[in-house]
Short mmCIF file of C-alpha atoms in Angstrom, two decimals:
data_model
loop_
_atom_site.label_atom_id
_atom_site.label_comp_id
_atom_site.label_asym_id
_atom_site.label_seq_id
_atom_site.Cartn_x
_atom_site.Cartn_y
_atom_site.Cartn_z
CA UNK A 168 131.74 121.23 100.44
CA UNK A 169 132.00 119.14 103.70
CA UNK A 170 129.07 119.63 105.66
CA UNK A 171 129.67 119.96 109.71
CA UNK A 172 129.35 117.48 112.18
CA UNK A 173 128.46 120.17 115.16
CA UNK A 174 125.56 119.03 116.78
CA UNK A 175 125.20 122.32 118.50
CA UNK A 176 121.31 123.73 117.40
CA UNK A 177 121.64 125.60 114.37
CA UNK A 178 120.62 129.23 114.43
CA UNK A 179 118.05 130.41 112.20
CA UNK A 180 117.87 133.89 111.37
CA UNK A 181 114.38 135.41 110.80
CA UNK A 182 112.67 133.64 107.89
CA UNK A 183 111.69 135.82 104.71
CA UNK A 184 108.57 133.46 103.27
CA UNK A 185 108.46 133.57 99.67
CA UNK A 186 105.17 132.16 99.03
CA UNK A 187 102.26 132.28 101.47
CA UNK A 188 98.50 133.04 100.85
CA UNK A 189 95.93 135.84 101.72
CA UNK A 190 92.52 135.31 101.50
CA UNK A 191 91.20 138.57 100.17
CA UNK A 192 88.89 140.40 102.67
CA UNK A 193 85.22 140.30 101.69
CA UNK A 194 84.68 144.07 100.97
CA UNK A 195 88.25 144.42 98.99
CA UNK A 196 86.53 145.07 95.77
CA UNK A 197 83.71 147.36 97.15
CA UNK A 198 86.36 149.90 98.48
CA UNK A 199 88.76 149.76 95.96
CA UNK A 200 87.13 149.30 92.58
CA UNK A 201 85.94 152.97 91.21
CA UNK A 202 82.61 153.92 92.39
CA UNK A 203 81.36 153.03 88.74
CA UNK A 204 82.51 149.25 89.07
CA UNK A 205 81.42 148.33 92.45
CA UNK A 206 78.11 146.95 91.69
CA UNK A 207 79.43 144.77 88.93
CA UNK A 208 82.65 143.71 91.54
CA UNK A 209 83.46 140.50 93.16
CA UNK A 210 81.15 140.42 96.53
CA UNK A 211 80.20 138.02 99.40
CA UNK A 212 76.92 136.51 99.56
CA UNK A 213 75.91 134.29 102.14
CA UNK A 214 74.02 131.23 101.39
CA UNK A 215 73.98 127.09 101.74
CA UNK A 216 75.80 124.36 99.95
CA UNK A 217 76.46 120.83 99.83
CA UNK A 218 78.66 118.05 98.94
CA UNK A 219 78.22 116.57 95.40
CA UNK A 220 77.07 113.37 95.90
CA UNK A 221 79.63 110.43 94.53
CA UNK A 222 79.23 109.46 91.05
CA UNK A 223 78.34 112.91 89.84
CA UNK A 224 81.38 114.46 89.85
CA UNK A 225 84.48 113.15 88.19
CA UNK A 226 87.43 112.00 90.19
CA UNK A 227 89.47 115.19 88.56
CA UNK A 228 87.46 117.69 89.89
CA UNK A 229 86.78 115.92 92.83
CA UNK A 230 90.85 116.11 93.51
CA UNK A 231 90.45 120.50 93.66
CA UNK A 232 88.75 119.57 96.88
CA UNK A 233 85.81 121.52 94.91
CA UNK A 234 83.31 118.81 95.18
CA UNK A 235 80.37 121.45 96.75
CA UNK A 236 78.08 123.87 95.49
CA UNK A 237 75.14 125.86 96.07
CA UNK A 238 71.99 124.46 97.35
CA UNK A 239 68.66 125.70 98.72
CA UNK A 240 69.15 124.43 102.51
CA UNK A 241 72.05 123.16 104.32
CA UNK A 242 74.78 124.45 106.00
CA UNK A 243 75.73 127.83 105.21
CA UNK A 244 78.92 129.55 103.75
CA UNK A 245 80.71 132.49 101.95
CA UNK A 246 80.12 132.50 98.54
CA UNK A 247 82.41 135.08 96.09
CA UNK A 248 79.63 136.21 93.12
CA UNK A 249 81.21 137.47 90.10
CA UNK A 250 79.51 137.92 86.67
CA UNK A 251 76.88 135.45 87.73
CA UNK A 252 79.94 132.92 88.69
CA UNK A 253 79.24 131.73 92.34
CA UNK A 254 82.75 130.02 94.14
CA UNK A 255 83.98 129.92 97.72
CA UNK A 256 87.56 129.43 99.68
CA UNK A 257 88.52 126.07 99.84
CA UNK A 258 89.10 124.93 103.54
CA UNK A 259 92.04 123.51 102.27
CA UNK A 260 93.39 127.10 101.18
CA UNK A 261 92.42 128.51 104.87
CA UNK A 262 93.44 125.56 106.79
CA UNK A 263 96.55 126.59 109.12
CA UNK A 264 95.86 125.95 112.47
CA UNK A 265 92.96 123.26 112.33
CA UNK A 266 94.04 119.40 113.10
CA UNK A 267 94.92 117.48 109.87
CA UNK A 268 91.08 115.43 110.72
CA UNK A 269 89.57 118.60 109.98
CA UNK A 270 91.25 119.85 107.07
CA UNK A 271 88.65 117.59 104.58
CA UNK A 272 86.96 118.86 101.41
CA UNK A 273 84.59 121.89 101.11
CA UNK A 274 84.15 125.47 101.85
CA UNK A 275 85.20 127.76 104.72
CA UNK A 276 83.89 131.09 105.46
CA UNK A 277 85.44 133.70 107.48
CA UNK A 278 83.64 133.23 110.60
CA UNK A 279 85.57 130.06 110.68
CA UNK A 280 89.10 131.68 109.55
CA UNK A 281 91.73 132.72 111.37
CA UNK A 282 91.83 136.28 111.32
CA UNK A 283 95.53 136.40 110.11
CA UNK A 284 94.11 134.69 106.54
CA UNK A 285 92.52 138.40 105.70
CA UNK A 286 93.62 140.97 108.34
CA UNK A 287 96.99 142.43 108.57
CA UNK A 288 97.26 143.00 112.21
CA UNK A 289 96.76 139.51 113.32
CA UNK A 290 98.36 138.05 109.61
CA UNK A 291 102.05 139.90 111.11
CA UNK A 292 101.34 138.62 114.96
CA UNK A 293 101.08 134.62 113.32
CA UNK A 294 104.18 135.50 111.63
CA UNK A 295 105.46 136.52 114.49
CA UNK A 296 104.88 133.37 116.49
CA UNK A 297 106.44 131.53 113.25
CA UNK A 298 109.52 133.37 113.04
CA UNK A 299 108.48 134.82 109.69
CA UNK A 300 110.13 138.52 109.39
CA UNK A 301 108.63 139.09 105.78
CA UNK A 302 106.19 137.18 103.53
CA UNK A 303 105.19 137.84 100.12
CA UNK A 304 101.37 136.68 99.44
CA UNK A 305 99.81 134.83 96.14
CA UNK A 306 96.20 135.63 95.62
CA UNK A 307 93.22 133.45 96.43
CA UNK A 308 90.22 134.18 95.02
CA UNK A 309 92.02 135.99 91.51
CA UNK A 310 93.82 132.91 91.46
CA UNK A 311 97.07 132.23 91.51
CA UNK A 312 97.89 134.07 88.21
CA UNK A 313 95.04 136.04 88.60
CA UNK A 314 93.28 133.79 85.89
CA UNK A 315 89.99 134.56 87.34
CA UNK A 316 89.66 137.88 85.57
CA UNK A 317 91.10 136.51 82.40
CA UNK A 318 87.63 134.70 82.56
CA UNK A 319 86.08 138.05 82.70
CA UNK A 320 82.94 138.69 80.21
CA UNK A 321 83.80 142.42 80.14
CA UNK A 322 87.64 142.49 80.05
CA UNK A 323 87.01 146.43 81.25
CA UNK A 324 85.82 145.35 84.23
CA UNK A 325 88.29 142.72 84.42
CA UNK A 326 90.88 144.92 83.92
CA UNK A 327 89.47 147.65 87.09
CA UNK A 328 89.83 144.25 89.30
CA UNK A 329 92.77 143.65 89.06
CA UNK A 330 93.92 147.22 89.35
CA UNK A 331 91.82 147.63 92.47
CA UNK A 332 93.57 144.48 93.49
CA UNK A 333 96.74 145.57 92.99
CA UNK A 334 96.11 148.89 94.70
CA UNK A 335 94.65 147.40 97.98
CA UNK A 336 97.77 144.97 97.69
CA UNK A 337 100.48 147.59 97.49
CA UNK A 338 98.62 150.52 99.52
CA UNK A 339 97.33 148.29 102.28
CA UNK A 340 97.66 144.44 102.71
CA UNK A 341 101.63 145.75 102.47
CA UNK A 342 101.11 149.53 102.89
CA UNK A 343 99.86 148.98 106.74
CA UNK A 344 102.50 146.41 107.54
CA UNK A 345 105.84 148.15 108.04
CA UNK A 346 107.56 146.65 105.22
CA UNK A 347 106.74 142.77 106.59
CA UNK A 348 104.60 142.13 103.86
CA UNK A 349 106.12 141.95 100.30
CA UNK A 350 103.97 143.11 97.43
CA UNK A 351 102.93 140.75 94.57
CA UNK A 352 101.01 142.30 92.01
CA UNK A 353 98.72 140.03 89.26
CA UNK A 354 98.18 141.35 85.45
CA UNK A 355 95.62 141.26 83.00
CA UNK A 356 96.99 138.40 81.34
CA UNK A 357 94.61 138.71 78.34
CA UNK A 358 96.35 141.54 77.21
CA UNK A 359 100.30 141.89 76.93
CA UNK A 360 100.51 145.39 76.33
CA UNK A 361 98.05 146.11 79.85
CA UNK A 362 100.14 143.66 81.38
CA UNK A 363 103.26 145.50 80.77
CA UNK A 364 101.76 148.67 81.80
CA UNK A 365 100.80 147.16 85.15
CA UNK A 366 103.66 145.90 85.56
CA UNK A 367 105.44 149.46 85.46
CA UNK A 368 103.02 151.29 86.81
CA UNK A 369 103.32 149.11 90.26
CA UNK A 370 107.26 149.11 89.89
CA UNK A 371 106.89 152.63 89.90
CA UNK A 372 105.69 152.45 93.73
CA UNK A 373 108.20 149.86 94.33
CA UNK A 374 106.59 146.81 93.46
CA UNK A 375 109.42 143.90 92.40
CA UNK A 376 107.34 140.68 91.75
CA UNK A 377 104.04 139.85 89.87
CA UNK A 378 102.29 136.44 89.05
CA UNK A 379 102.24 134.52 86.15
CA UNK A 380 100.71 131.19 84.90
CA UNK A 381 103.09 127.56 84.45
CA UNK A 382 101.52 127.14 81.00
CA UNK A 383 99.68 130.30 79.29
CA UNK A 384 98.39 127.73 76.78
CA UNK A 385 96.66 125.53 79.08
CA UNK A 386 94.36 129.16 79.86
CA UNK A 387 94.08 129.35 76.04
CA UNK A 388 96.83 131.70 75.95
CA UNK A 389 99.94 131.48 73.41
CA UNK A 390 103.12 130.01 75.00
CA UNK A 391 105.94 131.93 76.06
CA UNK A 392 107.49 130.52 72.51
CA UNK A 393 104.89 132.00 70.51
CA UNK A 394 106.58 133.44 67.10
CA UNK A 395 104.95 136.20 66.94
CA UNK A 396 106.26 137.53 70.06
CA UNK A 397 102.66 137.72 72.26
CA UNK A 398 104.45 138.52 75.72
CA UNK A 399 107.59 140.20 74.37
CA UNK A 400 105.82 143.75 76.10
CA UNK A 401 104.98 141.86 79.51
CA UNK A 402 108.45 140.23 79.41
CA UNK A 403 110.15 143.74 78.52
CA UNK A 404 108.62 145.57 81.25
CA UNK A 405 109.46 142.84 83.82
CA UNK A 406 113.00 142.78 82.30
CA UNK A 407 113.73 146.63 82.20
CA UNK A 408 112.38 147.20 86.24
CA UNK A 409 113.48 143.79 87.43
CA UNK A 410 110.22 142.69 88.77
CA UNK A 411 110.47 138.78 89.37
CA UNK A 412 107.75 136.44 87.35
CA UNK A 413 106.70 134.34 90.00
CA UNK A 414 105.27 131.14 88.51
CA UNK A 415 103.00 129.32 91.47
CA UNK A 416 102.21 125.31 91.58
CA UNK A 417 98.79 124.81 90.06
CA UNK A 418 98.69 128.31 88.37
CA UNK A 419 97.96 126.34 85.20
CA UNK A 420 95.25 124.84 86.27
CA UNK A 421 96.06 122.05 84.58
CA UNK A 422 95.47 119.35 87.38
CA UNK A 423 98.20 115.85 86.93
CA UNK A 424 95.49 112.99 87.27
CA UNK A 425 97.13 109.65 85.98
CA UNK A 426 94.05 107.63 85.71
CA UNK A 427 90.22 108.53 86.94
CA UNK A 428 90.47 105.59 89.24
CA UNK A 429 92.93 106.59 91.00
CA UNK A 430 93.18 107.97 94.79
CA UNK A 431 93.32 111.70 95.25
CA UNK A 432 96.53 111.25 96.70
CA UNK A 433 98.27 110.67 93.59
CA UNK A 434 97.67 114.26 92.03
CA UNK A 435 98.37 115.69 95.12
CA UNK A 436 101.72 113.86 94.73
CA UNK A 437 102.49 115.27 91.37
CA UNK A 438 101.25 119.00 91.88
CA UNK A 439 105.19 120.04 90.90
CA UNK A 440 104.97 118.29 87.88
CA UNK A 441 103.82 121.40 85.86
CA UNK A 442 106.65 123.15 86.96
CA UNK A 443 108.76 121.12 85.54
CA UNK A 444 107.24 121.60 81.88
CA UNK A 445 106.95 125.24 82.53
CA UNK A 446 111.06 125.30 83.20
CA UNK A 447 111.56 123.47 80.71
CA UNK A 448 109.87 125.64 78.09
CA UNK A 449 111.84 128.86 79.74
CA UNK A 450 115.14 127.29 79.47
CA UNK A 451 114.79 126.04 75.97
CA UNK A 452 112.82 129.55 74.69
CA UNK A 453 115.40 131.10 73.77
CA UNK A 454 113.70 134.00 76.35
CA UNK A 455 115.87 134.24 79.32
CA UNK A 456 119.12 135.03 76.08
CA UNK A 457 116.55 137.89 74.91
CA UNK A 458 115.85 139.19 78.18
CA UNK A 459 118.94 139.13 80.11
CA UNK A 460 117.81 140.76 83.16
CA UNK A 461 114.49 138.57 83.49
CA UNK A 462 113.94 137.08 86.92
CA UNK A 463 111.60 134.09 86.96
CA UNK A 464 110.31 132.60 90.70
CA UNK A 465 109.19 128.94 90.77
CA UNK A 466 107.33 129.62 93.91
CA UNK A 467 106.32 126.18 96.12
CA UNK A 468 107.42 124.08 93.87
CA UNK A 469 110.28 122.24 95.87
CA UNK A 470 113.59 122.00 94.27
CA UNK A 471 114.94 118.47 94.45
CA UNK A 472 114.27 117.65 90.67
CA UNK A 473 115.78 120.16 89.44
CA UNK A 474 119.16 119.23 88.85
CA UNK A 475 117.69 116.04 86.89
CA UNK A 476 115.75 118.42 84.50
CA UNK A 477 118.60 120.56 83.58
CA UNK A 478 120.91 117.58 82.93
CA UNK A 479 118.39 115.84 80.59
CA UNK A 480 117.97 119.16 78.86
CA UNK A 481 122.04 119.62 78.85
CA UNK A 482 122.49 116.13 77.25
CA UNK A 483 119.70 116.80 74.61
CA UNK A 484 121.61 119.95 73.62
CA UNK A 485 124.95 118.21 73.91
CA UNK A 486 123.43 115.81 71.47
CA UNK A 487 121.75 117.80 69.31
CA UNK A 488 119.32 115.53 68.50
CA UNK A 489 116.37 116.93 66.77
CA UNK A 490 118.95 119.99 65.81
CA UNK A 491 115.58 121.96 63.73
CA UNK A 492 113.63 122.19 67.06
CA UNK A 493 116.39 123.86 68.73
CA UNK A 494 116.03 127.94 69.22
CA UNK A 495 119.57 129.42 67.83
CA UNK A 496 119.57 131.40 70.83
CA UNK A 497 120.57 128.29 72.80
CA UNK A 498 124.14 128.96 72.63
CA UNK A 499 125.10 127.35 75.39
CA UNK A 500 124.00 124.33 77.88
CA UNK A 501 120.56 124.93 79.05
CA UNK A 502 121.68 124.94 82.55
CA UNK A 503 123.98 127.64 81.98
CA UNK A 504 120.81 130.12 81.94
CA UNK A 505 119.95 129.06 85.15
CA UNK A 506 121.89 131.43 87.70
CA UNK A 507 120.71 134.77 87.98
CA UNK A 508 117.88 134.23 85.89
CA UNK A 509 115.48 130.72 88.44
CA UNK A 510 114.89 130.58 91.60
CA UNK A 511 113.86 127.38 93.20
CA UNK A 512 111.12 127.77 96.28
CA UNK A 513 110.30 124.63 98.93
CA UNK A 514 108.59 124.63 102.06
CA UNK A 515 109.63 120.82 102.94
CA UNK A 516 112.30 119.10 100.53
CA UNK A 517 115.00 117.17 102.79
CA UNK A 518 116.52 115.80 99.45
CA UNK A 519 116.89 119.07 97.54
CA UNK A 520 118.48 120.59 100.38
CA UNK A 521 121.05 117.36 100.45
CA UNK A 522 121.36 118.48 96.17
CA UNK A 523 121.67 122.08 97.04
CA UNK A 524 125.36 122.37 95.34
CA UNK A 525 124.11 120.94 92.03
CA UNK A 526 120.95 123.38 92.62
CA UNK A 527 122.85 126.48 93.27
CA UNK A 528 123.04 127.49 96.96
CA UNK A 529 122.14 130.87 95.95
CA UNK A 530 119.31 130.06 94.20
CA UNK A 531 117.42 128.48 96.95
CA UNK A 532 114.71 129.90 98.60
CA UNK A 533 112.00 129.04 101.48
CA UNK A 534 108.32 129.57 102.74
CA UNK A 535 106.08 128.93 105.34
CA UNK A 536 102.77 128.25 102.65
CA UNK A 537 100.48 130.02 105.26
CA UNK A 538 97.78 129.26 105.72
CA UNK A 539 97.50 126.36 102.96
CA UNK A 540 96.72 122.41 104.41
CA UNK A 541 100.21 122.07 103.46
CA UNK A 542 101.53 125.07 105.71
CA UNK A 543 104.21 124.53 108.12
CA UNK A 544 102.99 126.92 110.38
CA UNK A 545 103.89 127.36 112.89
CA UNK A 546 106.35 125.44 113.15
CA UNK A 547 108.57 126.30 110.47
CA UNK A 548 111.59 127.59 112.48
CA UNK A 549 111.46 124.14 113.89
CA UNK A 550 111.30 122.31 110.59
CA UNK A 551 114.29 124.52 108.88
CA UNK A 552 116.39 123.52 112.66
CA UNK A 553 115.87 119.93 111.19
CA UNK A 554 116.28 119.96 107.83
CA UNK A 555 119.01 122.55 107.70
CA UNK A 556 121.27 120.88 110.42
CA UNK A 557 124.91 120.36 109.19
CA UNK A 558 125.12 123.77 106.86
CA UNK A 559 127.17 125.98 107.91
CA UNK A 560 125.74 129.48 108.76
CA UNK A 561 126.41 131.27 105.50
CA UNK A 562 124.20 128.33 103.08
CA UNK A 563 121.64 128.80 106.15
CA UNK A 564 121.50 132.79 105.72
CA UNK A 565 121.06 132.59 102.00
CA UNK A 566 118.45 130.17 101.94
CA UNK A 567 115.76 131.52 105.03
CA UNK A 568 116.50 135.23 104.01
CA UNK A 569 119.83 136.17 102.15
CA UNK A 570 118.61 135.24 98.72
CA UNK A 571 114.98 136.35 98.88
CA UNK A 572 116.30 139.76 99.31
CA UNK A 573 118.90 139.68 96.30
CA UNK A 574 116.22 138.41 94.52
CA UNK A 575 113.23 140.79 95.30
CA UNK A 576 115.79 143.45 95.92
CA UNK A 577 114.36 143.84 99.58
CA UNK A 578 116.05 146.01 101.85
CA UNK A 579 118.66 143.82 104.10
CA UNK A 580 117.23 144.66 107.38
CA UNK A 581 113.77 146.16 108.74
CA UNK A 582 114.54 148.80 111.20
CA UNK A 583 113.96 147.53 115.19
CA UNK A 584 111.13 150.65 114.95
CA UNK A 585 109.24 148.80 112.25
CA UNK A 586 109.15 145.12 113.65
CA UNK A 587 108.27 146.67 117.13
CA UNK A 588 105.11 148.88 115.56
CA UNK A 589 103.77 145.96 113.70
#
C-alpha cells in the first residue's frame, strides 16, 4: 500500500493503552483479603535501606535495578512484607514524570509517587493530559504474571491474594473508573484447574484478559508443550470465554545478560528477547490448532522482529528438517496461525510500524507504559503524530484504538457522560 505524502498533522483519535502499570495501593490486601487472611497479607512497613555496595552483588541482579535492601539506618522507604519476604517498588517502575537524571536505581515510596501510580482519580486525569481514553494495567508488586504468589509457602493464602487482587481490580481500580480502565486479572499459576476457575469466574463479571508468564518453565512450571496436557484447563477456559493471555516483557523473569562484564545497557537492550522464544513455542505447540478461539497478547514487547521470526519458523517447516520434532498439528506454515490468534504491542518501534503489512495491520497494537522509566507519558499523542505520519486514517484507527477493542472485545465508544464524570 502507498503510504501518503500529505504533510497535513495526522489526527489521532483517543489512544486505548494496552499495557500500562499500577502500583497497588498499600492497604489493597488489608481490605480485600477475608478478614481471616489479613494478618498473614501483603502489607507496608516503613523502614531504611541502602545500596549494595559494588562487588557484592552480581552484575545480573544488579541489571533489575534491585541492588538495595534493608538496613538498620539510612534513608527510609516502603517496604511490601509478605511471608517474611521484604521487597519494595522499583523507582524505575514509578518513574513517569521525574527527569531521566533521576530515574537511577533503588526504591520509591509513595510519598514520592505520583498519585496517578495508585489512585484512580488522579491515574484517569494523567490519562487525560496524555490522550489515553482507556488503559488496561499489569500488576506490580504480584508481578507481572502474578509469580509472586506462585512463591507462596501456603498456596491457600496464595490463592485468597490473588482473588482479593482480582476483586479490588475488577470492583474498583476499574469498577470506579467509568469504563477507562480495562480489567486484567492474574491466576494462581501453580494450579491449572484454579487458574481456569479464575479465569471464568472473572469473565463472568466481564473480565476479557488475564496475565501469563513468557516461559512457565523458567518459574519451574511445565511448558505450554507439556504432554501431559498441564494447562489444557487454563487454556480451555481462556478459549471458551475469549479472555486474551497477555504475555508481558520480563514476566519470565528470566533476565538476557550476555556476559557479567557487561554494561547494564545491554540487557536492557534485549528485554524482548524472551518474547521471541515464548512465540516461538506458541506457534510451533501445536496449541493455538487445539484451541481455535485462544487469544494470546504480547504486551510491550515491540513488534519489528516479528516478521523475521515467523519466516525462519515458515522455512523450517517448509523444510522439514528435523521432521520427528514437529507437532502433527502443524498443518500449515507457522505464520498462518498468526491472525486472529497474536497480537503485537509497542510503545516506540519506528521500524515495525514501517513492517506493519508483513506484521498484520490489524494485529498491531499501542501503549503509553505508564508510569514505567520507559513511559512515553505524556507525550504519547505527540510520539504516535511522529511515528504514524504517512498512514492513512484507517491503519491509524486500528492501531491507537480500533484493534484493542476487537481484541478485548471493548465497547467501541465510552458514552460523553462517562469521560465527563471521570
Amino acid at each position: 500500500m502507498a503510504e501518503s505524502t500529505n504533510s497535513a498533522a495526522v489526527e489521532i483519535p483517543p489512544i486505548i493503552s494496552v499495557d500500562d502499570h499500577v502500583v497497588e495501593p498499600r492497604d489493597l490486601w488489608q481490605r480485600w483479603l477475608p478478614a481471616r487472611w489479613r494478618d498473614a497479607g501483603p502489607k507496608i512497613v516503613r523502614g531504611p535501606y541502602e545500596m549494595v555496595p559494588e562487588g557484592e552483588i552480581s552484575r545480573a541482579a544488579r541489571s533489575g535495578w534491585s541492588a538495595f535492601r534493608p538496613a538498620a539506618t539510612g534513608p527510609e522507604t516502603d517496604w511490601w512484607l509478605f511471608e517474611g519476604d521484604i521487597s519494595a517498588t522499583l523507582l524505575g517502575n514509578a518513574a513517569a514524570g521525574l527527569p531521566s537524571e533521576e530515574v537511577v536505581p533503588g526504591p520509591i515510596s509513595y510519598d514520592r509517587m505520583r498519585p496517578g501510580f495508585y489512585s484512580v482519580k488522579e491515574r484517569l486525569e494523567d490519562m487525560s493530559i496524555n490522550h489515553i481514553e482507556r488503559s488496561m494495567c499489569f500488576p506490580t508488586y504480584p508481578r507481572f504474571a502474578g509469580q509472586r504468589f506462585l512463591d507462596a509457602k501456603d498456596k491457600d493464602l496464595g490463592l485468597a491474594c490473588v482473588r482479593a487482587y482480582n476483586d479490588w481490580m475488577v470492583d474498583e481500580w476499574c469498577g470506579d473508573s467509568g469504563g477507562r480502565l480495562i480489567p486484567l486479572c492474574i491466576v494462581p499459576l501453580w494450579d491449572a484447574e484454579l487458574a481456569a476457575m479464575e479465569v471464568r469466574r472473572n469473565a463472568e463479571r466481564g473480565v476479557r484478559a488475564v496475565v501469563f508468564t513468557e516461559l512457565p518453565s523458567a518459574q519451574g512450571l511445565p511448558s505450554i508443550h507439556d504432554a501431559n496436557g498441564y494447562w489444557d484447563p487454563f487454556f480451555t477456559a481462556c478459549n471458551e470465554t475469549g479472555t486474551v493471555i497477555c504475555i508481558h516483557i520480563g514476566s519470565s523473569g528470566q533476565g538476557q545478560m550476555t556476559s557479567d562484564d557487561a554494561p547494564l545497557c545491554v540487557p536492557i537492550a534485549l528485554t524482548t528477547t524472551a518474547s521471541q522464544f515464548a512465540m516461538a513455542d506458541w506457534l510451533l505447540s501445536g496449541n493455538l490448532v487445539r484451541f481455535p478461539n485462544l487469544r494470546i497478547a504480547f504486551s510491550e514487547s515491540q513488534i519489528g522482529w516479528m516478521p523475521f521470526l515467523w519466516e525462519r519458523l515458515d522455512n523450517l517447516w517448509h523444510k522439514k528438517n528435523y521432521h520427528d520434532d514437529w507437532s502433527p498439528l502443524i498443518t500449515q506454515p507457522p505464520s498462518s496461525y498468526v491472525p486472529g490468534h497474536i497480537w503485537g504491542c509497542f510503545f516506540e518501534d519506528a521500524f515495525g510500524i514501517k513492517a506493519r503489512q508483513d506484521i498484520g495491520i490489524d494485529m498491531i497494537t499501542f501503549e503509553c507504559d505508564y508510569p514505567h522509566q520507559d513511559s512515553s507519558w505524556p507525550n504519547t499523542k505527540t510520539y504516535a503524530e511522529k511515528v504514524l505520519a504517512g498512514l492513512n486514517p484507517t491503519e491509524i484507527f486500528k492501531i491507537v484504538r480500533g484493534n484493542a477493542i476487537e481484541m478485548l472485545q471493548l465497547e467501541p465508544h465510552l458514552t460523553d457522560v462517562q469521560v465527563k464524570k471521570h
